[in-house]
Tab-separated table of C-alpha atoms and ligand atoms in Angstrom:
chain	number	residue	atom	x	y	z
A	1	MET	CA	82.796	79.179	151.446
A	2	ALA	CA	83.347	82.602	153.063
A	3	GLY	CA	79.990	84.148	154.060
A	4	ALA	CA	79.240	87.852	154.272
A	5	ALA	CA	80.435	88.072	157.866
A	6	ARG	CA	83.749	86.434	157.132
A	7	THR	CA	87.094	87.856	156.139
A	8	TYR	CA	89.200	85.585	153.943
A	9	LEU	CA	92.906	86.439	154.077
A	10	ASP	CA	94.480	83.130	153.142
A	11	HIS	CA	95.303	83.714	149.464
A	12	ASN	CA	98.643	81.921	149.757
A	13	ALA	CA	96.752	78.738	150.621
A	14	THR	CA	94.139	79.266	147.890
A	15	SER	CA	92.923	82.439	146.288
A	16	PRO	CA	89.146	82.521	145.674
A	17	LEU	CA	88.076	81.946	142.089
A	18	ARG	CA	88.043	85.175	140.085
A	19	PRO	CA	84.739	85.929	138.311
A	20	ARG	CA	86.641	86.013	135.012
A	21	ALA	CA	88.004	82.515	135.633
A	22	ARG	CA	84.583	81.265	136.692
A	23	ASP	CA	82.978	82.635	133.509
A	24	ALA	CA	85.621	80.977	131.348
A	25	MET	CA	85.093	77.674	133.128
A	26	LEU	CA	81.301	77.778	132.910
A	27	ALA	CA	81.468	78.425	129.182
A	28	VAL	CA	83.560	75.287	128.764
A	29	LEU	CA	81.493	73.119	131.099
A	30	ASP	CA	78.519	73.631	128.826
A	31	ALA	CA	80.412	72.453	125.738
A	32	ALA	CA	81.212	68.883	124.752
A	33	GLY	CA	84.535	68.019	123.157
A	34	ASN	CA	87.843	66.306	123.769
A	35	PRO	CA	90.772	68.464	122.656
A	36	SER	CA	92.268	65.434	120.884
A	37	SER	CA	89.168	64.879	118.723
A	38	VAL	CA	89.217	66.050	115.129
A	39	HIS	CA	85.569	67.148	114.933
A	40	ALA	CA	84.369	70.721	115.457
A	41	GLU	CA	83.606	70.156	119.158
A	42	GLY	CA	87.070	68.730	119.718
A	43	ARG	CA	88.688	71.578	117.816
A	44	ALA	CA	86.767	74.076	119.957
A	45	ALA	CA	88.091	72.415	123.129
A	46	ARG	CA	91.604	72.445	121.640
A	47	ALA	CA	91.247	76.170	120.925
A	48	VAL	CA	90.319	76.787	124.570
A	49	VAL	CA	93.407	74.910	125.766
A	50	GLU	CA	95.709	76.726	123.334
A	51	THR	CA	94.305	80.152	124.226
A	52	ALA	CA	94.925	79.371	127.905
A	53	ARG	CA	98.431	78.164	127.057
A	54	GLU	CA	99.193	81.488	125.390
A	55	SER	CA	97.890	83.360	128.410
A	56	VAL	CA	99.897	81.311	130.935
A	57	ALA	CA	103.008	81.612	128.752
A	58	ALA	CA	102.563	85.392	128.565
A	59	LEU	CA	102.280	85.573	132.359
A	60	VAL	CA	105.941	84.585	132.695
A	61	GLY	CA	107.203	85.641	129.272
A	62	ALA	CA	107.572	82.106	127.916
A	63	ARG	CA	106.792	80.511	124.552
A	64	PRO	CA	103.377	78.783	124.540
A	65	ALA	CA	105.075	75.635	123.200
A	66	ASP	CA	107.077	75.431	126.415
A	67	VAL	CA	104.022	75.286	128.694
A	68	THR	CA	102.842	71.850	129.863
A	69	PHE	CA	99.570	71.793	131.781
A	70	THR	CA	99.436	69.599	134.876
A	71	SER	CA	97.054	68.901	137.738
A	72	GLY	CA	98.769	71.554	139.857
A	73	GLY	CA	102.024	72.833	141.263
A	74	THR	CA	102.897	69.563	142.964
A	75	GLU	CA	102.622	67.485	139.782
A	76	ALA	CA	104.660	70.038	137.860
A	77	ILE	CA	107.385	69.920	140.523
A	78	VAL	CA	107.509	66.121	140.550
A	79	THR	CA	107.685	66.147	136.738
A	80	ALA	CA	110.571	68.630	136.714
A	81	LEU	CA	112.638	67.128	139.520
A	82	THR	CA	114.112	64.196	137.675
A	83	GLY	CA	117.657	63.141	136.964
A	84	ALA	CA	117.096	62.441	133.265
A	85	VAL	CA	116.847	65.648	131.252
A	86	GLU	CA	118.057	67.095	127.988
A	87	VAL	CA	119.945	70.367	128.218
A	88	ALA	CA	120.576	72.225	124.959
A	89	GLY	CA	119.912	69.028	123.046
A	90	GLU	CA	122.316	66.928	125.108
A	91	GLY	CA	121.015	64.075	127.296
A	92	LEU	CA	122.359	64.569	130.829
A	93	ARG	CA	122.114	62.581	134.037
A	94	PHE	CA	121.826	64.559	137.281
A	95	ASP	CA	122.830	62.611	140.378
A	96	ARG	CA	122.076	65.173	143.043
A	97	LEU	CA	119.222	67.565	143.805
A	98	LEU	CA	119.929	70.651	145.894
A	99	VAL	CA	116.818	72.282	147.375
A	100	GLY	CA	116.413	75.361	149.533
A	101	ALA	CA	115.734	74.489	153.178
A	102	THR	CA	112.567	76.611	153.153
A	103	GLU	CA	110.988	75.045	150.043
A	104	HIS	CA	107.442	73.736	149.928
A	105	ALA	CA	107.044	70.096	150.988
A	106	CYS	CA	106.600	68.960	147.362
A	107	VAL	CA	110.100	70.265	146.548
A	108	LEU	CA	111.711	69.026	149.760
A	109	ALA	CA	110.410	65.543	148.899
A	110	GLY	CA	112.718	65.627	145.866
A	111	GLY	CA	110.339	64.597	143.093
A	112	ARG	CA	111.753	61.625	141.229
A	113	PHE	CA	115.226	61.808	142.770
A	114	PRO	CA	116.027	59.001	145.223
A	115	ALA	CA	115.668	60.251	148.825
A	116	GLY	CA	119.384	59.829	149.524
A	117	SER	CA	120.375	62.192	146.716
A	118	VAL	CA	118.429	65.239	147.944
A	119	GLU	CA	120.444	67.826	149.823
A	120	ARG	CA	119.120	70.959	151.584
A	121	LEU	CA	120.737	74.342	151.074
A	122	PRO	CA	120.970	76.416	154.253
A	123	VAL	CA	119.323	79.846	154.462
A	124	ASP	CA	120.089	82.953	156.513
A	125	GLY	CA	117.906	84.469	159.242
A	126	ASN	CA	115.512	85.829	156.612
A	127	GLY	CA	115.276	82.545	154.744
A	128	ILE	CA	117.534	83.615	151.869
A	129	ILE	CA	120.065	81.345	150.157
A	130	ASP	CA	123.531	82.863	149.770
A	131	PRO	CA	124.458	82.639	146.050
A	132	ASP	CA	128.165	82.351	146.870
A	133	ALA	CA	127.542	79.525	149.332
A	134	LEU	CA	125.628	77.753	146.551
A	135	ARG	CA	128.520	78.382	144.130
A	136	ASP	CA	130.981	76.887	146.644
A	137	ARG	CA	128.819	73.811	147.249
A	138	LEU	CA	128.411	73.266	143.497
A	139	ALA	CA	132.191	73.578	143.029
A	140	VAL	CA	132.776	70.831	145.609
A	141	LEU	CA	130.228	68.584	143.903
A	142	GLN	CA	131.706	69.342	140.489
A	143	ALA	CA	135.184	68.393	141.759
A	144	GLU	CA	133.680	65.094	142.929
A	145	GLY	CA	132.181	64.562	139.467
A	146	VAL	CA	128.620	65.010	140.761
A	147	ARG	CA	126.213	66.921	138.487
A	148	ALA	CA	123.506	68.821	140.399
A	149	MET	CA	120.020	70.058	139.645
A	150	VAL	CA	118.918	72.901	141.923
A	151	ALA	CA	115.354	73.740	142.979
A	152	VAL	CA	114.650	77.078	144.635
A	153	GLN	CA	111.376	78.936	145.047
A	154	ALA	CA	110.837	82.458	143.734
A	155	ALA	CA	109.244	83.402	147.054
A	156	ASN	CA	108.295	81.594	150.211
A	157	ASN	CA	104.674	80.666	150.812
A	158	GLU	CA	104.879	81.291	154.580
A	159	THR	CA	107.010	84.441	154.880
A	160	GLY	CA	106.728	85.832	151.346
A	161	VAL	CA	110.511	86.332	151.330
A	162	ILE	CA	111.905	86.546	147.781
A	163	GLN	CA	114.990	84.571	146.749
A	164	PRO	CA	117.755	86.133	144.595
A	165	ILE	CA	116.794	83.774	141.767
A	166	ALA	CA	118.788	85.463	138.994
A	167	ASP	CA	121.996	85.360	141.070
A	168	LEU	CA	121.363	81.748	142.008
A	169	ALA	CA	120.683	80.850	138.364
A	170	GLU	CA	123.971	82.422	137.320
A	171	ARG	CA	125.915	80.282	139.842
A	172	VAL	CA	124.015	77.132	138.838
A	173	HIS	CA	124.684	77.634	135.130
A	174	ALA	CA	128.353	78.434	135.715
A	175	ALA	CA	128.626	75.022	137.370
A	176	GLY	CA	126.864	73.279	134.465
A	177	GLY	CA	123.665	72.728	136.448
A	178	VAL	CA	119.987	73.291	135.903
A	179	LEU	CA	117.686	75.490	138.018
A	180	VAL	CA	114.021	74.690	138.600
A	181	CYS	CA	112.103	77.573	140.137
A	182	ASP	CA	108.904	77.033	142.108
A	183	ALA	CA	107.126	80.273	141.236
A	184	VAL	CA	103.758	79.142	142.575
A	185	GLN	CA	103.434	82.148	144.899
A	186	ALA	CA	104.911	84.742	142.529
A	187	PRO	CA	102.292	85.852	139.971
A	188	GLY	CA	100.612	89.108	140.874
A	189	ARG	CA	102.640	89.378	144.074
A	190	MET	CA	106.102	90.187	142.674
A	191	ALA	CA	107.550	91.055	139.292
A	192	PHE	CA	108.450	87.715	137.735
A	193	ALA	CA	109.559	86.774	134.230
A	194	LEU	CA	111.315	83.633	133.061
A	195	ALA	CA	114.073	85.565	131.285
A	196	ASP	CA	114.869	87.754	134.320
A	197	ALA	CA	114.798	84.798	136.697
A	198	GLY	CA	117.207	82.879	134.490
A	199	ALA	CA	115.663	79.583	135.593
A	200	ASP	CA	115.467	76.617	133.234
A	201	ALA	CA	112.002	75.644	134.403
A	202	VAL	CA	109.245	77.394	136.305
A	203	VAL	CA	106.296	75.892	138.132
A	204	LEU	CA	102.905	77.609	138.436
A	205	SER	CA	99.620	76.743	140.135
A	206	ALA	CA	96.206	78.096	139.098
A	207	HIS	CA	94.574	78.241	142.520
A	208	LYS	CA	97.150	80.668	143.901
A	209	LEU	CA	96.195	83.291	141.323
A	210	GLY	CA	92.433	83.092	141.401
A	211	GLY	CA	92.105	80.171	139.032
A	212	PRO	CA	90.627	76.807	139.976
A	213	LEU	CA	92.128	74.179	142.253
A	214	GLY	CA	93.734	71.274	140.437
A	215	ALA	CA	95.460	72.996	137.518
A	216	GLY	CA	99.068	74.023	137.133
A	217	ALA	CA	101.883	74.241	134.646
A	218	LEU	CA	105.480	73.328	134.105
A	219	VAL	CA	107.081	76.014	131.952
A	220	THR	CA	110.497	75.233	130.555
A	221	THR	CA	112.927	77.235	128.487
A	222	SER	CA	113.790	75.852	125.076
A	223	ARG	CA	117.119	74.800	126.657
A	224	LEU	CA	115.523	72.147	128.891
A	225	ARG	CA	113.519	69.056	128.046
A	226	ILE	CA	112.252	66.513	130.569
A	227	LYS	CA	113.063	63.172	128.959
A	228	ALA	CA	110.671	60.942	130.878
A	229	PRO	CA	107.135	62.256	131.449
A	230	LEU	CA	105.661	61.598	134.873
A	231	LEU	CA	102.361	60.448	133.377
A	232	THR	CA	102.612	58.155	130.375
A	233	GLY	CA	100.043	56.450	128.178
A	234	GLY	CA	98.827	59.174	125.853
A	235	GLY	CA	100.256	61.751	123.532
A	236	GLN	CA	98.649	64.820	125.108
A	237	GLU	CA	100.702	67.914	125.848
A	238	ARG	CA	103.074	66.973	123.014
A	239	GLY	CA	103.851	63.744	124.837
A	240	ALA	CA	104.975	65.574	127.965
A	241	ARG	CA	101.949	64.691	130.084
A	242	ALA	CA	99.498	61.920	129.257
A	243	GLY	CA	95.800	62.156	130.090
A	244	THR	CA	92.879	64.065	128.638
A	245	GLU	CA	93.242	67.721	129.539
A	246	ASN	CA	91.016	69.251	132.227
A	247	VAL	CA	89.741	71.794	129.735
A	248	ALA	CA	87.535	73.759	132.144
A	249	ALA	CA	90.279	74.084	134.746
A	250	ILE	CA	92.799	75.055	132.077
A	251	ALA	CA	90.367	77.687	130.751
A	252	GLY	CA	90.018	79.104	134.274
A	253	PHE	CA	93.789	79.072	134.709
A	254	GLY	CA	94.245	81.001	131.454
A	255	ALA	CA	91.618	83.579	132.425
A	256	ALA	CA	93.156	84.034	135.888
A	257	ALA	CA	96.606	84.471	134.334
A	258	ALA	CA	95.207	87.170	132.029
A	259	ALA	CA	93.602	88.925	135.014
A	260	VAL	CA	96.918	88.893	136.885
A	261	ARG	CA	98.662	90.391	133.851
A	262	ASP	CA	96.030	93.088	133.552
A	263	GLY	CA	96.400	93.952	137.251
A	264	GLY	CA	100.124	94.495	136.769
A	265	GLU	CA	102.200	96.704	138.989
A	266	ALA	CA	99.225	98.786	140.145
A	267	GLU	CA	97.566	95.759	141.706
A	268	ARG	CA	100.828	94.725	143.391
A	269	ALA	CA	101.121	98.212	144.879
A	270	ARG	CA	97.520	97.985	146.106
A	271	LEU	CA	98.241	94.645	147.800
A	272	ALA	CA	101.402	96.001	149.415
A	273	GLY	CA	99.350	98.919	150.744
A	274	LEU	CA	96.892	96.536	152.412
A	275	ARG	CA	99.702	94.426	153.852
A	276	ASP	CA	101.520	97.489	155.191
A	277	ALA	CA	98.320	98.874	156.722
A	278	PHE	CA	97.798	95.552	158.489
A	279	GLU	CA	101.357	95.428	159.832
A	280	THR	CA	101.293	99.056	160.969
A	281	GLY	CA	97.932	98.531	162.664
A	282	LEU	CA	99.058	95.337	164.367
A	283	ARG	CA	102.257	96.919	165.675
A	284	ALA	CA	100.244	99.852	167.042
A	285	ARG	CA	97.928	97.495	168.939
A	286	ARG	CA	100.502	94.837	169.874
A	287	PRO	CA	103.926	96.483	169.979
A	288	GLN	CA	105.551	93.137	170.773
A	289	ALA	CA	104.393	91.683	167.417
A	290	VAL	CA	107.178	90.262	165.246
A	291	VAL	CA	106.955	90.467	161.444
A	292	PHE	CA	109.166	87.837	159.798
A	293	GLY	CA	111.280	88.965	156.845
A	294	ALA	CA	110.223	92.592	157.389
A	295	GLY	CA	113.611	93.968	156.365
A	296	VAL	CA	114.026	92.144	153.044
A	297	ALA	CA	112.195	91.906	149.716
A	298	ARG	CA	108.874	90.156	150.207
A	299	LEU	CA	105.755	89.341	148.224
A	300	ALA	CA	103.380	92.295	148.166
A	301	ASN	CA	100.536	90.316	149.728
A	302	THR	CA	102.141	88.291	152.517
A	303	SER	CA	102.621	88.979	156.183
A	304	LEU	CA	103.860	86.353	158.643
A	305	VAL	CA	103.522	87.685	162.161
A	306	ALA	CA	103.866	86.352	165.696
A	307	ILE	CA	102.645	87.747	168.968
A	308	PRO	CA	104.951	86.212	171.568
A	309	GLY	CA	103.023	84.088	174.045
A	310	ASP	CA	100.000	83.605	171.752
A	311	PRO	CA	100.416	80.154	170.184
A	312	ALA	CA	99.022	79.772	166.669
A	313	GLU	CA	97.212	76.590	167.619
A	314	THR	CA	94.725	78.479	169.790
A	315	ALA	CA	95.003	81.851	168.024
A	316	LEU	CA	93.812	80.334	164.731
A	317	ILE	CA	90.668	78.978	166.371
A	318	ARG	CA	90.024	82.298	168.119
A	319	LEU	CA	90.527	84.240	164.864
A	320	ASP	CA	88.300	81.805	162.975
A	321	LEU	CA	85.534	82.271	165.550
A	322	ALA	CA	85.970	86.024	165.111
A	323	GLY	CA	85.291	85.524	161.380
A	324	LEU	CA	88.863	85.632	160.090
A	325	ALA	CA	90.348	82.932	157.830
A	326	VAL	CA	94.149	82.961	158.058
A	327	SER	CA	96.808	80.249	158.448
A	328	SER	CA	99.465	79.351	160.906
A	329	GLY	CA	102.945	79.653	159.482
A	330	SER	CA	103.394	76.026	160.274
A	331	ALA	CA	102.102	72.917	158.632
A	332	CYS	CA	98.749	71.927	160.027
A	333	SER	CA	97.960	68.244	160.095
A	334	SER	CA	95.146	66.492	161.950
A	335	GLY	CA	94.414	69.650	163.920
A	336	LYS	CA	97.916	69.809	165.373
A	337	VAL	CA	100.136	72.732	164.505
A	338	ARG	CA	103.676	71.521	163.932
A	339	ARG	CA	106.655	73.816	164.019
A	340	SER	CA	107.296	75.495	160.676
A	341	HIS	CA	110.323	74.018	158.887
A	342	VAL	CA	110.709	77.441	157.254
A	343	LEU	CA	111.136	79.305	160.535
A	344	GLU	CA	113.272	76.481	161.897
A	345	ALA	CA	115.635	76.791	158.914
A	346	MET	CA	115.749	80.554	159.555
A	347	GLY	CA	116.880	79.863	163.116
A	348	VAL	CA	113.772	81.390	164.693
A	349	ASP	CA	113.285	80.550	168.361
A	350	GLU	CA	110.943	77.572	168.694
A	351	ASP	CA	108.484	79.248	171.067
A	352	LEU	CA	108.181	82.266	168.786
A	353	SER	CA	107.780	80.147	165.648
A	354	ARG	CA	104.845	78.348	167.265
A	355	CYS	CA	103.075	81.731	167.428
A	356	ALA	CA	103.404	82.485	163.693
A	357	ILE	CA	100.222	83.449	161.834
A	358	ARG	CA	100.172	84.126	158.099
A	359	VAL	CA	97.887	86.797	156.672
A	360	SER	CA	97.833	86.807	152.862
A	361	PHE	CA	95.890	89.268	150.730
A	362	GLY	CA	94.633	88.887	147.169
A	363	TRP	CA	92.533	90.142	144.295
A	364	ASN	CA	89.309	90.602	146.311
A	365	SER	CA	90.910	91.969	149.496
A	366	THR	CA	89.918	95.456	150.613
A	367	GLU	CA	90.671	97.997	153.327
A	368	THR	CA	87.561	96.732	155.108
A	369	ASP	CA	89.285	93.337	155.337
A	370	VAL	CA	92.311	94.967	156.960
A	371	THR	CA	90.071	96.607	159.571
A	372	ALA	CA	88.203	93.358	160.245
A	373	CYS	CA	91.490	91.490	160.487
A	374	LEU	CA	92.917	93.957	163.003
A	375	GLU	CA	89.717	93.782	165.044
A	376	ALA	CA	89.960	89.997	165.153
A	377	PHE	CA	93.616	90.221	166.235
A	378	ALA	CA	92.613	92.777	168.890
A	379	LYS	CA	90.496	90.089	170.529
A	380	ALA	CA	93.680	88.382	171.782
A	381	PRO	CA	93.641	87.669	175.521
A	382	ASP	CA	94.497	90.890	177.391
A	383	ALA	CA	97.087	89.049	179.424
A	384	LEU	CA	99.248	88.897	176.298
A	385	SER	CA	99.889	92.605	176.138
A	386	GLU	CA	100.941	92.552	179.800
A	387	ARG	CA	103.378	89.711	179.365
A	388	PRO	CA	105.404	90.350	176.224
A	389	GLY	CA	107.854	87.624	175.392
A	390	ARG	CA	106.084	84.970	177.471
A	391	ALA	CA	106.966	81.527	176.205
A	392	ALA	CA	104.290	79.590	174.380
A	393	ALA	CA	102.534	76.987	176.464
B	401	PLP	N1	104.882	75.415	145.934
B	401	PLP	C1	104.462	76.356	146.781
B	401	PLP	C2	105.413	77.460	147.166
B	401	PLP	C3	103.171	76.329	147.293
B	401	PLP	O1	102.774	77.280	148.142
B	401	PLP	C4	102.300	75.270	146.901
B	401	PLP	C5	100.940	75.164	147.465
B	401	PLP	O2	100.722	75.444	148.624
B	401	PLP	C6	102.775	74.314	145.992
B	401	PLP	C7	104.071	74.423	145.534
B	401	PLP	C8	101.911	73.182	145.517
B	401	PLP	O3	100.973	73.617	144.567
B	401	PLP	P1	99.602	72.830	144.338
B	401	PLP	O4	98.727	73.115	145.522
B	401	PLP	O5	99.039	73.385	143.079
B	401	PLP	O6	99.942	71.382	144.206
């Protein structure tokens, strides 16, 4: 995809496949065997799946038995967001789903909850949910006899801003609720463990951590059980997800998870260094640049910036022509850049939010990438530096 002359800084969209993940996948692609078969080939495929399960479980400090492989983060979210669950062995019915206003579209859509029962939780100017506001809302619902499931991301895919998940989990549990945490952007970019987060379920996606596209996991605690699988018609994944496992993708996922674990805190510090060098360099060249969420805890690899008067729609094309692959902060569909619902929920001025560009670093990013990125940004029309604050066209 990215040639020698290109700089790929869009790891929050998809992180390139790690060599370790690729090797693990190639080894599996050359082997026959269905993990459900009893013969030696089938048992070998089963062993690959179970090794990957252990690795993914270890990534978030879960029990391997609580990991269900899926086709990605979206499927895992839709599986988890359902009103019929078992909590500590007791079958419960949840009638309401509360989601953060800055969640990914697959969470905002509400999974298997009816559209009318999904409610958005407001965020502050940095995109953070106030735990006490959540407590108060849950108390009102409780008084009305409404039981709520809550879905909040560990960190935002556009801004990188980290939610106070443990505090939110505490409020949710005190109100008898369940918390599902979309941790798709977390691994390798922030410290994240199931026990610290306090969530009842965590969602992961392989392609955000240098694994392949099309693999993910729903990780639950032993407290939570999803009663009705999303995919039925086979006993795979202990009945939690029917369909023959994508063994190669799962192998790549497991290898990528192991690589993230090995990278640990040192790799996170390296990523933060690259991100900070980019932001410092950008501010030096374009003093009017705005960095969203700069004052709060953020993912080590993510920088969402805006240069007032330089709309993302044209800036992205200019940066791409200059060899830089980055994203707009907003959802891109059919070539049109729509306003980011994340920045809108944060109360960011509409003109400014249309200028938001996300730069996200990852395992193969280097200082050379930072330099190339800054050079591409420096190619902005000169008029911009003379007219700070100009409204987007
Ligand atoms: N949640 C977040 C925060 C994401 O960034 C994404 C992907 O962009 C998803 C969920 C969906 O994951 P997947 O692409 O594996 O379906």
